[in-house]
């Protein structure tokens, strides 16, 4: 092992410096440190602080990707400084200098330290992050299906580092958005069969104008998370449970949009945008639909004038779903249980023959889970649902 | 090369100029399109949100249809929409990962004699340009280099994230391809904050302000970086960036006037097609900067059809 280890080399770090109390504008500092390439960016920052400038602000503790303290952006990508190797960071750099900045979407306390209390922890507190158990409590222990608990392990892997919050693109324009970390935490309880308030939790997160329907599916949080939590996938599961299992009709049109889309494809095969827009607001006769239409009138007029959209396309139904597409909808929608394959839990088949440990996880509605889920969690480093 | 071609829904709905421009550009690139006209919507992530198995079965069906075309001589499957690419890649990842799950989906497809075999090659037009046609070949086909045109790339989330699913590697740095193509066509790449961010379209009906703020912000950032236009491989991004631009202007409180081109339109312009053939007149934001530019260059460049000279490089 020791002989394959590469010798120490120079790495240049470009560190974003900012002290809000100083009244000075932020600036960049460069320091060249000397470490073996497999060492972490955090060790690099600590060496720069030890050797060159004791005033560099960085928060850290375990140095082993467990405590979640050292969230930063390295070359523009959010993550843990202790979980990023120097050689990988150098490779990803634009100009041979490793660029280190504080995380985004949160105020800066000093240099690389952001105010987690002001944003991240407030949002976590927002989703009631503890079990609301049944009343009265069962006399003995709760007996829960094993697979139901396996189902929430992915969201339990969160170490609260804030990397997903840092780069959430919805939060960038809507700071009130509950955000990926807190919504993933919410799924941890919505998916827990011992929790007695699943409907109320879902209703609350669906009705909040900055809740589960504010997520754009941008995958930023999936890329950011160093622990494979895939917060966006947990948000999609919240929506699935709210919209399909509990039929929660929210004021944000989340329910309407999902159901309008599915209906649209079942009927037309291809998306019919005009119907989708109207149905997403609760149908053509709904006042909200009319309001959106009125607001969009100048755009619609222009699109029609430019022949971008023709009235035939906008109002007619040029497509019809083929019969077998309709049959697929009937077959799958008619199942007693919803089939979900979570690759975070199941992992990938090991060989091409496809014989290896196939386990389709069936997760039924409302936390009443069924069927086998035999393999161990955490098989894949990146979460995928 | 022959490809099993999935045009998506929006290119046949609200962005007809996209479908048209692909049809115009394909012969110039020697691409033969075998259209998958029986295939249906990928679900754009929304059907998967409703029912994962439903989305995977519908996409499995499209893959099976494409594999029939591949058996008849097509080399691979091609799409022209970042969102389709993302939704299809997500389904493919699950179908390829687990034999039992794949068998279950195939059982649903069986009555029509369709089967999906693991491992289809499905590439966005952008990937096909770089990986199959090649940048050198593309450059050699340029009749009207995009000299002095400052183009901001706008990828769309689904084609750049998550990196492992989308196949972004050292060998295939797919998150840089738009810049490479713009350069190969002779244009200037504009770097700006929003190039890899979200256009906001998926929440336009649920959180309209937040949606338009996103498109408005990225368009503004591109304008501040001095871009003449944006180019995108995603028609859904195009809807929020172009069709909704007048509304986005109101939300962000500044005029934007930023033309947004579909990728095949940009390629077509460089390959010598006229703005009209490429449907540029159909955009909500008139691509004045682009059209003025092409008109100027066209006027200054000998017509190769008419007097037999090669126009490449003449616009410099």
XYZ file of C-alpha atoms in Angstrom:
701
model
C 0.000 0.000 0.000
C 2.624 2.478 1.107
C 4.656 2.147 -2.084
C 1.691 3.119 -4.280
C 1.130 6.292 -2.284
C 2.079 9.404 -4.179
C 4.508 11.891 -2.609
C 3.447 15.289 -1.347
C 3.137 18.002 -3.962
C 2.172 21.654 -4.205
C -1.474 22.655 -4.590
C -2.636 26.236 -4.867
C -5.864 27.132 -3.104
C -7.888 30.209 -3.962
C -9.989 30.937 -0.895
C -12.924 33.344 -0.745
C -12.466 35.714 2.186
C -15.168 37.868 3.715
C -15.723 39.386 7.111
C -19.100 41.133 7.166
C -18.157 43.014 10.328
C -15.101 44.588 8.722
C -17.076 46.621 6.208
C -14.658 45.428 3.500
C -15.812 43.741 0.302
C -15.153 40.000 -0.190
C -11.866 39.097 -1.881
C -9.785 36.078 -2.923
C -6.622 34.862 -1.209
C -4.194 32.370 -2.739
C -1.989 29.997 -0.753
C 0.187 27.157 -1.972
C 0.140 24.176 0.327
C 2.106 20.934 0.168
C 0.337 17.627 0.759
C -0.088 14.157 -0.713
C -2.717 14.192 -3.465
C -5.052 11.783 -1.657
C -5.371 14.235 1.250
C -8.526 16.294 1.529
C -9.242 19.873 0.583
C -10.018 20.444 4.275
C -6.482 19.379 5.222
C -5.243 21.816 2.595
C -7.263 24.669 4.101
C -6.044 23.793 7.596
C -2.430 23.766 6.413
C -2.894 27.179 4.801
C -4.382 28.453 8.059
C -1.586 26.901 10.128
C 1.299 28.040 7.952
C 0.231 31.290 6.316
C -2.852 32.950 7.756
C -4.417 32.075 11.083
C -7.445 34.238 10.338
C -8.989 31.931 7.684
C -12.455 30.982 8.930
C -13.484 27.336 8.417
C -15.743 25.131 10.541
C -14.794 21.468 10.884
C -14.729 18.630 13.320
C -14.567 14.929 12.394
C -12.600 15.150 9.105
C -14.297 11.906 8.093
C -17.549 12.922 6.334
C -19.645 12.122 9.366
C -20.235 15.340 11.289
C -21.318 17.528 8.349
C -19.503 20.654 9.587
C -17.220 21.513 6.682
C -19.697 22.130 3.863
C -18.148 24.464 1.240
C -18.115 24.924 -2.517
C -15.039 23.496 -4.223
C -14.675 24.722 -7.818
C -18.283 25.807 -7.705
C -19.614 22.442 -6.540
C -21.099 22.128 -3.046
C -19.846 19.327 -0.802
C -17.716 18.486 2.202
C -14.155 19.824 2.215
C -13.051 16.680 4.091
C -14.683 14.425 1.494
C -12.973 15.951 -1.556
C -9.483 14.757 -2.453
C -6.936 17.361 -3.511
C -6.072 15.538 -6.754
C -9.738 15.319 -7.761
C -10.251 18.982 -6.899
C -7.221 19.971 -8.962
C -8.547 18.003 -11.923
C -11.912 19.740 -11.670
C -10.393 23.208 -11.381
C -10.656 25.657 -14.236
C -7.138 27.027 -14.175
C -5.030 24.723 -12.026
C -6.033 26.526 -8.835
C -8.526 24.907 -6.465
C -11.251 27.443 -5.772
C -12.948 27.291 -2.362
C -15.998 29.368 -1.481
C -18.604 29.360 1.269
C -21.894 27.566 0.563
C -24.689 29.526 -1.111
C -28.234 30.421 -0.071
C -27.043 31.173 3.479
C -25.552 34.344 5.004
C -21.800 34.338 5.583
C -20.549 34.624 9.150
C -16.893 34.705 8.144
C -14.958 33.395 5.136
C -16.054 29.777 4.632
C -18.420 29.676 7.600
C -22.097 30.221 6.807
C -24.992 30.825 9.167
C -26.689 27.418 9.261
C -29.048 28.574 12.036
C -30.512 31.362 9.938
C -31.532 29.094 7.087
C -30.886 25.379 7.320
C -31.884 24.682 10.901
C -34.938 26.952 10.728
C -36.179 24.954 7.755
C -35.489 21.644 9.470
C -37.478 22.861 12.486
C -40.299 23.832 10.109
C -41.118 20.203 9.233
C -41.583 18.945 12.823
C -38.511 16.704 12.677
C -39.538 14.188 15.294
C -41.878 11.239 15.492
C -45.476 12.053 16.357
C -46.468 8.738 17.799
C -49.885 7.253 18.221
C -51.878 8.069 21.288
C -52.154 5.979 23.365
C -48.797 4.362 22.749
C -48.862 0.632 22.152
C -48.361 -1.301 25.360
C -45.241 -2.973 24.060
C -42.833 -2.079 21.268
C -44.037 -0.959 17.827
C -43.835 -3.815 15.356
C -43.094 -2.354 11.945
C -42.461 -4.081 8.626
C -38.741 -4.245 8.028
C -39.101 -2.947 4.461
C -40.893 0.168 5.687
C -37.884 1.119 7.759
C -35.480 0.240 4.953
C -37.521 2.628 2.810
C -36.663 5.600 5.043
C -32.973 4.739 5.517
C -32.000 6.872 2.535
C -33.403 10.020 4.131
C -31.914 8.974 7.479
C -28.431 9.035 5.946
C -28.507 12.867 6.006
C -25.721 14.443 8.094
C -27.169 17.978 7.951
C -24.204 19.486 6.139
C -26.354 21.885 4.088
C -24.688 21.108 0.740
C -28.090 20.580 -0.922
C -29.445 23.796 0.580
C -26.403 25.660 -0.732
C -27.226 25.039 -4.371
C -30.998 24.636 -4.394
C -32.097 26.577 -7.471
C -35.648 27.116 -6.250
C -34.371 28.547 -2.986
C -32.123 30.872 -4.953
C -35.226 32.690 -6.229
C -37.584 31.826 -3.362
C -35.730 31.977 -0.030
C -38.904 30.826 1.725
C -38.837 27.453 -0.056
C -38.655 24.748 2.603
C -35.881 23.208 0.572
C -34.307 19.813 -0.077
C -32.803 18.923 3.311
C -35.934 19.697 5.318
C -38.280 18.013 2.836
C -36.084 14.893 2.830
C -36.313 14.976 6.610
C -40.092 15.277 6.312
C -40.174 12.087 4.241
C -38.248 10.329 6.968
C -41.382 10.683 9.154
C -44.042 10.508 6.448
C -42.550 7.158 5.460
C -42.339 5.883 9.044
C -45.330 3.644 9.829
C -45.097 4.588 13.520
C -45.923 8.214 12.783
C -49.565 9.077 13.395
C -49.692 12.389 11.530
C -48.698 11.435 7.998
C -51.774 12.969 6.387
C -51.431 16.208 8.365
C -47.731 16.469 7.521
C -48.420 15.939 3.824
C -51.355 18.339 3.795
C -49.220 21.001 5.450
C -46.312 20.591 3.004
C -48.658 20.468 -0.008
C -50.623 23.570 0.968
C -47.548 25.675 1.792
C -46.894 27.923 -1.248
C -43.196 27.333 -0.579
C -43.604 23.636 0.119
C -43.182 20.394 -1.790
C -44.557 21.780 -5.056
C -41.910 24.525 -5.247
C -39.234 22.008 -6.323
C -38.330 22.145 -10.027
C -36.722 18.670 -10.426
C -33.346 20.258 -11.189
C -31.264 17.438 -9.621
C -28.875 19.939 -7.987
C -29.456 18.482 -4.515
C -28.885 14.948 -5.788
C -25.512 16.031 -7.173
C -24.641 17.985 -4.034
C -25.360 15.378 -1.373
C -22.209 13.607 -0.146
C -24.264 10.829 1.456
C -26.560 9.732 -1.385
C -29.753 10.989 0.254
C -31.099 12.245 -3.094
C -33.403 14.825 -1.470
C -35.256 15.478 -4.742
C -36.291 11.839 -4.888
C -37.682 12.114 -1.372
C -39.644 15.200 -2.452
C -41.094 13.194 -5.353
C -42.119 10.487 -2.881
C -43.809 13.096 -0.702
C -45.752 14.214 -3.770
C -46.616 10.628 -4.692
C -48.011 10.000 -1.240
C -49.840 13.316 -1.073
C -51.322 13.153 -4.555
C -52.004 9.471 -5.051
C -52.357 7.907 -1.607
C -54.076 10.720 0.231
C -55.608 12.575 -2.733
C -54.675 15.899 -1.151
C -55.993 18.630 -3.430
C -53.713 21.559 -2.639
C -54.124 25.205 -3.477
C -50.803 25.250 -5.357
C -52.191 23.027 -8.135
C -49.640 20.325 -7.415
C -52.327 17.641 -7.319
C -54.088 19.106 -10.354
C -50.891 19.315 -12.385
C -49.827 15.745 -11.699
C -53.236 14.304 -12.431
C -53.774 16.532 -15.470
C -50.459 15.365 -16.922
C -51.201 11.689 -16.428
C -54.723 12.070 -17.863
C -53.336 14.035 -20.798
C -50.871 11.323 -21.818
C -53.390 8.536 -21.225
C -55.714 10.268 -23.665
C -53.368 11.829 -26.216
C -50.193 9.756 -26.044
C -48.287 12.975 -26.627
C -48.599 16.004 -24.396
C -51.332 18.457 -25.350
C -49.993 21.637 -23.768
C -53.137 23.718 -23.869
C -55.249 21.133 -22.034
C -52.444 20.578 -19.561
C -52.293 24.258 -18.684
C -56.042 24.524 -18.197
C -56.368 21.270 -16.262
C -53.396 22.130 -14.064
C -55.448 25.051 -12.790
C -58.435 22.837 -12.138
C -60.035 22.911 -15.612
C -60.943 25.525 -18.204
C -63.837 26.857 -16.124
C -61.736 27.397 -13.007
C -61.159 31.098 -12.179
C -57.462 30.382 -11.587
C -57.250 28.993 -15.088
C -58.884 32.128 -16.456
C -56.532 34.340 -14.442
C -53.471 32.569 -15.806
C -54.935 32.780 -19.310
C -55.558 36.508 -18.926
C -52.022 37.074 -17.683
C -50.666 35.082 -20.599
C -52.822 36.725 -23.259
C -50.086 38.981 -24.669
C -47.805 35.959 -24.961
C -50.510 33.811 -26.554
C -51.372 36.520 -29.058
C -47.760 36.881 -30.024
C -47.305 33.115 -30.353
C -50.333 32.907 -32.615
C -49.226 35.889 -34.717
C -45.790 34.357 -35.220
C -47.435 31.029 -36.107
C -45.488 29.475 -33.262
C -48.680 27.837 -32.148
C -51.606 27.463 -34.489
C -55.172 27.447 -33.273
C -55.486 23.934 -34.652
C -52.689 22.699 -32.424
C -53.775 24.786 -29.445
C -57.441 23.850 -29.477
C -57.716 20.659 -31.514
C -56.467 17.242 -30.503
C -54.192 16.107 -33.306
C -52.921 13.053 -31.384
C -54.646 10.018 -29.943
C -52.909 7.553 -27.677
C -52.366 4.164 -29.361
C -54.476 1.355 -27.894
C -51.502 -0.346 -26.254
C -50.566 2.860 -24.409
C -54.061 2.956 -22.958
C -53.715 -0.676 -21.965
C -50.387 0.024 -20.222
C -52.071 2.742 -18.174
C -54.883 0.371 -17.218
C -52.529 -2.468 -16.298
C -50.140 -0.436 -14.191
C -52.716 1.838 -12.592
C -54.853 -1.212 -11.815
C -52.251 -2.885 -9.610
C -53.058 -3.335 -5.919
C -49.601 -2.167 -4.979
C -47.331 0.439 -6.452
C -44.027 -0.956 -7.706
C -41.000 1.120 -6.902
C -37.400 0.233 -7.513
C -35.027 2.230 -5.323
C -31.508 1.645 -6.585
C -30.071 3.160 -3.414
C -31.475 0.162 -1.588
C -31.459 -2.489 -4.286
C -28.154 -1.728 -5.969
C -27.404 -2.963 -9.476
C -27.439 -6.476 -10.878
C -23.905 -7.764 -10.719
C -23.718 -9.480 -14.058
C -25.324 -9.281 -17.432
C -27.206 -12.549 -17.080
C -29.581 -10.719 -14.798
C -29.704 -13.633 -12.359
C -28.339 -11.719 -9.394
C -30.619 -11.016 -6.458
C -33.612 -9.425 -8.130
C -35.760 -7.804 -5.506
C -38.496 -5.497 -6.609
C -39.546 -3.372 -3.720
C -43.248 -2.869 -3.608
C -44.293 0.119 -1.600
C -48.002 0.409 -1.133
C -49.953 3.536 -0.308
C -50.021 5.514 2.893
C -47.092 3.824 4.544
C -48.729 0.387 4.509
C -45.847 -1.345 2.912
C -45.683 -4.763 1.427
C -43.488 -7.402 -0.120
C -39.902 -8.310 0.095
C -36.922 -6.020 0.197
C -34.101 -8.316 1.103
C -30.815 -6.683 0.226
C -28.915 -4.338 2.460
C -29.315 -0.575 2.196
C -26.666 1.766 0.956
C -25.519 -0.354 -1.945
C -25.112 2.616 -4.219
C -23.107 5.695 -3.313
C -25.431 7.955 -5.301
C -29.104 7.719 -4.544
C -31.410 6.929 -7.380
C -35.101 6.215 -7.298
C -26.123 7.545 -40.328
C -29.607 6.236 -39.654
C -31.171 6.924 -36.248
C -34.379 5.907 -34.481
C -35.713 9.404 -33.915
C -37.807 10.432 -30.907
C -38.952 14.050 -31.466
C -40.817 14.412 -28.149
C -44.156 16.167 -27.667
C -43.364 19.854 -27.452
C -41.481 19.916 -30.758
C -44.783 18.928 -32.355
C -46.847 21.256 -30.163
C -45.706 24.668 -28.985
C -42.207 24.624 -30.533
C -42.955 23.361 -34.064
C -39.905 25.283 -35.293
C -37.718 22.752 -33.461
C -39.117 19.724 -35.269
C -38.897 21.627 -38.556
C -35.311 22.691 -38.028
C -34.214 19.126 -37.232
C -35.822 17.956 -40.469
C -33.953 20.715 -42.334
C -30.567 20.132 -40.699
C -30.483 16.310 -40.634
C -29.794 15.774 -44.372
C -26.909 18.285 -44.222
C -25.352 16.190 -41.454
C -26.110 12.966 -43.298
C -28.532 11.827 -40.610
C -31.464 9.717 -41.760
C -34.389 10.054 -39.371
C -36.595 7.032 -38.727
C -39.335 8.679 -36.698
C -40.793 6.712 -33.797
C -44.313 7.878 -34.567
C -46.053 5.364 -32.296
C -43.985 6.230 -29.238
C -45.524 8.339 -26.474
C -44.504 11.034 -24.004
C -41.586 10.245 -21.659
C -43.555 11.603 -18.717
C -41.070 14.468 -18.254
C -40.553 13.363 -14.656
C -44.196 14.033 -13.780
C -45.491 10.547 -14.615
C -42.544 9.067 -12.691
C -43.556 11.249 -9.769
C -47.062 9.754 -10.045
C -46.009 6.164 -10.714
C -42.481 5.051 -11.380
C -43.550 1.778 -12.989
C -45.913 3.578 -15.367
C -43.164 5.936 -16.565
C -40.683 3.083 -16.907
C -43.160 0.963 -18.868
C -44.007 3.791 -21.274
C -40.323 4.516 -21.813
C -39.537 0.799 -22.053
C -42.115 0.690 -24.843
C -40.359 3.534 -26.677
C -36.995 1.780 -26.267
C -38.514 -1.444 -27.623
C -39.870 0.417 -30.664
C -36.452 2.018 -31.159
C -34.775 -1.367 -30.910
C -37.026 -2.585 -33.722
C -35.742 0.317 -35.837
C -32.189 -0.489 -34.735
C -32.689 -4.105 -35.847
C -33.625 -2.684 -39.229
C -30.449 -0.676 -39.604
C -30.624 2.360 -37.334
C -27.428 2.841 -35.339
C -28.925 4.244 -32.170
C -31.854 6.202 -30.766
C -31.771 10.004 -30.898
C -33.883 12.586 -29.069
C -33.961 16.375 -29.362
C -35.077 17.321 -25.869
C -33.035 17.520 -22.659
C -36.099 16.646 -20.622
C -36.824 13.568 -22.734
C -33.180 12.548 -22.400
C -33.338 12.890 -18.605
C -36.647 11.071 -18.172
C -35.578 8.294 -20.537
C -32.139 7.944 -18.939
C -33.773 7.643 -15.529
C -36.082 4.860 -16.713
C -33.255 3.156 -18.550
C -31.084 3.204 -15.441
C -33.707 1.287 -13.479
C -34.586 -1.076 -16.329
C -30.934 -1.906 -16.983
C -30.074 -2.273 -13.304
C -32.545 -4.943 -12.338
C -33.517 -7.998 -14.382
C -36.665 -8.779 -12.440
C -37.976 -5.259 -12.768
C -37.180 -5.316 -16.488
C -38.992 -8.642 -16.835
C -42.050 -7.200 -15.182
C -42.094 -4.204 -17.535
C -41.589 -6.503 -20.513
C -44.518 -8.611 -19.371
C -46.732 -5.535 -19.631
C -45.359 -4.841 -23.119
C -45.703 -8.459 -24.283
C -49.238 -8.410 -25.789
C -48.001 -6.169 -28.626
C -44.911 -8.297 -29.149
C -42.594 -5.635 -27.745
C -39.552 -6.372 -25.576
C -36.875 -4.084 -24.229
C -33.385 -5.583 -24.236
C -30.998 -4.029 -21.737
C -28.502 -1.457 -22.984
C -30.037 0.727 -25.684
C -27.905 3.660 -26.846
C -30.064 6.785 -26.635
C -28.413 10.120 -27.376
C -29.548 13.704 -27.476
C -28.855 15.512 -30.766
C -26.120 17.448 -28.916
C -24.293 14.273 -27.918
C -24.723 12.854 -31.389
C -23.137 15.965 -32.909
C -20.031 15.633 -30.753
C -19.692 11.877 -30.309
C -20.976 10.444 -33.584
C -20.500 13.173 -36.176
C -17.527 14.811 -34.495
C -16.569 18.446 -34.089
C -14.041 18.360 -36.913
C -16.585 17.063 -39.385
C -19.112 19.594 -38.107
C -16.629 22.444 -38.597
C -15.880 21.246 -42.105
C -19.575 21.499 -42.992
C -19.869 25.127 -41.880
C -20.800 27.408 -44.757
C -21.478 30.517 -42.741
C -19.295 30.647 -39.605
C -20.979 32.301 -36.649
C -18.221 34.886 -36.477
C -18.844 37.609 -33.934
C -22.015 35.949 -32.704
C -21.849 35.738 -28.911
C -23.824 32.708 -27.819
C -24.697 31.740 -24.244
C -25.240 27.995 -23.778
C -28.309 26.888 -21.813
C -28.283 23.125 -21.237
C -31.376 22.320 -19.193
C -31.071 20.340 -15.956
C -32.022 16.934 -17.282
C -29.079 16.686 -19.665
C -26.365 17.568 -17.141
C -27.511 16.040 -13.847
C -27.018 13.608 -12.200
C -23.610 13.255 -13.834
C -23.287 9.487 -13.383
C -26.696 8.717 -14.894
C -26.186 11.164 -17.762
C -22.798 9.616 -18.531
C -20.598 12.667 -17.965
C -17.038 11.347 -17.826
C -13.517 12.505 -18.637
C -13.919 10.905 -22.036
C -17.376 12.404 -22.562
C -17.538 15.817 -20.851
C -21.152 16.213 -21.946
C -21.688 19.223 -19.693
C -19.323 21.193 -21.955
C -20.622 20.067 -25.348
C -22.718 23.156 -26.125
C -19.649 25.345 -25.769
C -17.675 22.982 -28.006
C -20.383 23.047 -30.669
C -20.692 26.847 -30.575
C -16.935 27.081 -31.091
C -16.965 24.491 -33.862
C -19.571 26.606 -35.648
C -17.285 29.622 -35.389
C -19.200 31.450 -32.675
C -18.055 32.938 -29.386
C -19.080 31.210 -26.164
C -20.439 33.471 -23.452
C -19.968 32.256 -19.897
C -22.648 33.354 -17.469
C -24.064 32.156 -14.168
C -27.176 30.442 -15.476
C -25.824 28.140 -18.200
C -26.319 24.938 -16.192
C -29.197 26.099 -13.993
C -32.927 25.440 -14.143
C -35.225 27.421 -16.462
C -38.040 27.095 -13.899
C -40.542 25.586 -16.340
C -41.589 22.558 -14.263
C -43.245 24.789 -11.645
C -44.826 27.350 -13.992
C -48.354 26.309 -12.978
C -47.580 25.685 -9.301
C -45.255 28.513 -8.340
C -45.452 30.953 -11.227
C -43.411 33.775 -9.675
C -40.520 31.497 -8.691
C -40.605 29.902 -12.128
C -40.436 33.202 -14.033
C -37.839 34.594 -11.634
C -35.547 31.749 -12.627
C -35.869 32.257 -16.368
C -35.706 36.053 -15.947
C -32.577 35.853 -13.822
C -30.694 33.611 -16.258
C -31.704 35.712 -19.265
C -30.575 38.827 -17.398
C -27.258 37.248 -16.433
C -26.670 36.323 -20.073
C -27.511 39.887 -21.162
C -25.113 41.287 -18.562
C -22.406 38.973 -19.906
C -23.042 40.521 -23.335
C -24.620 37.526 -25.063
C -26.393 38.116 -28.385
C -28.546 35.049 -27.908
C -28.887 31.797 -25.983
C -28.945 28.307 -27.454
C -30.674 25.345 -25.821
C -31.152 21.659 -26.577
C -34.401 21.647 -24.544
C -37.775 22.797 -25.926
C -39.230 23.060 -22.414
C -36.458 25.470 -21.429
C -37.272 27.276 -24.657
C -40.871 27.721 -23.512
C -39.833 29.421 -20.282
C -36.965 31.381 -21.812
C -38.637 32.511 -25.052
C -42.432 32.077 -24.923
C -42.662 33.322 -21.328
C -39.960 35.974 -21.672
C -42.415 38.910 -21.754
C -43.849 37.700 -18.427
C -40.389 37.019 -17.004
C -39.444 40.612 -17.869
C -42.283 41.849 -15.698
C -41.295 39.619 -12.783
C -37.622 40.616 -12.776
C -38.415 44.215 -13.663
C -36.038 44.723 -16.561
C -36.202 44.460 -20.338
C -34.443 41.330 -21.540
C -34.824 41.064 -25.325
C -32.771 37.909 -25.423
C -33.374 35.651 -28.428
C -33.234 31.951 -27.618
C -32.342 29.494 -30.382
C -32.941 25.773 -30.494
C -29.675 23.918 -31.009
C -30.583 22.613 -34.512
C -31.423 26.205 -35.536
C -27.953 27.408 -34.558
C -26.362 24.502 -36.412
C -28.604 25.156 -39.420
C -27.631 28.831 -39.587
C -23.948 27.917 -39.649
C -24.584 25.235 -42.232
C -26.087 27.819 -44.546
C -29.840 27.471 -44.065
C -31.941 30.612 -44.042
C -33.492 31.917 -40.817
C -36.912 31.372 -42.329
C -36.296 27.724 -43.180
C -35.288 27.234 -39.550
C -38.470 28.798 -38.203
C -36.678 31.683 -36.499
C -39.585 33.962 -37.326
C -41.802 31.879 -35.061
C -40.114 32.826 -31.801
C -41.825 35.150 -29.348
C -38.606 37.119 -28.905
C -37.547 38.127 -32.382
C -33.979 36.973 -32.940
C -33.081 40.373 -34.341
C -29.441 40.255 -33.290
C -29.046 36.898 -34.963
C -31.016 37.679 -38.098
C -29.305 41.036 -38.631
C -26.067 39.258 -38.274
C -26.887 36.483 -40.712
C -28.351 38.918 -43.194
C -25.188 40.982 -43.105
C -23.039 37.957 -43.587
C -25.264 36.448 -46.241
C -25.071 39.718 -48.150
C -21.300 39.715 -47.926
C -20.814 36.085 -48.820
C -20.922 34.695 -52.333
C -23.765 32.248 -52.787
C -22.118 28.844 -53.278
C -25.127 27.553 -55.245
C -24.953 30.419 -57.667
C -21.293 30.983 -58.342
C -19.731 27.761 -57.128
C -17.351 29.272 -54.561
C -17.025 27.991 -51.044
C -18.387 30.362 -48.483
C -16.750 28.875 -45.408
C -14.584 31.395 -43.600
C -15.766 34.273 -45.717
C -17.782 35.836 -42.949
C -14.743 36.389 -40.732
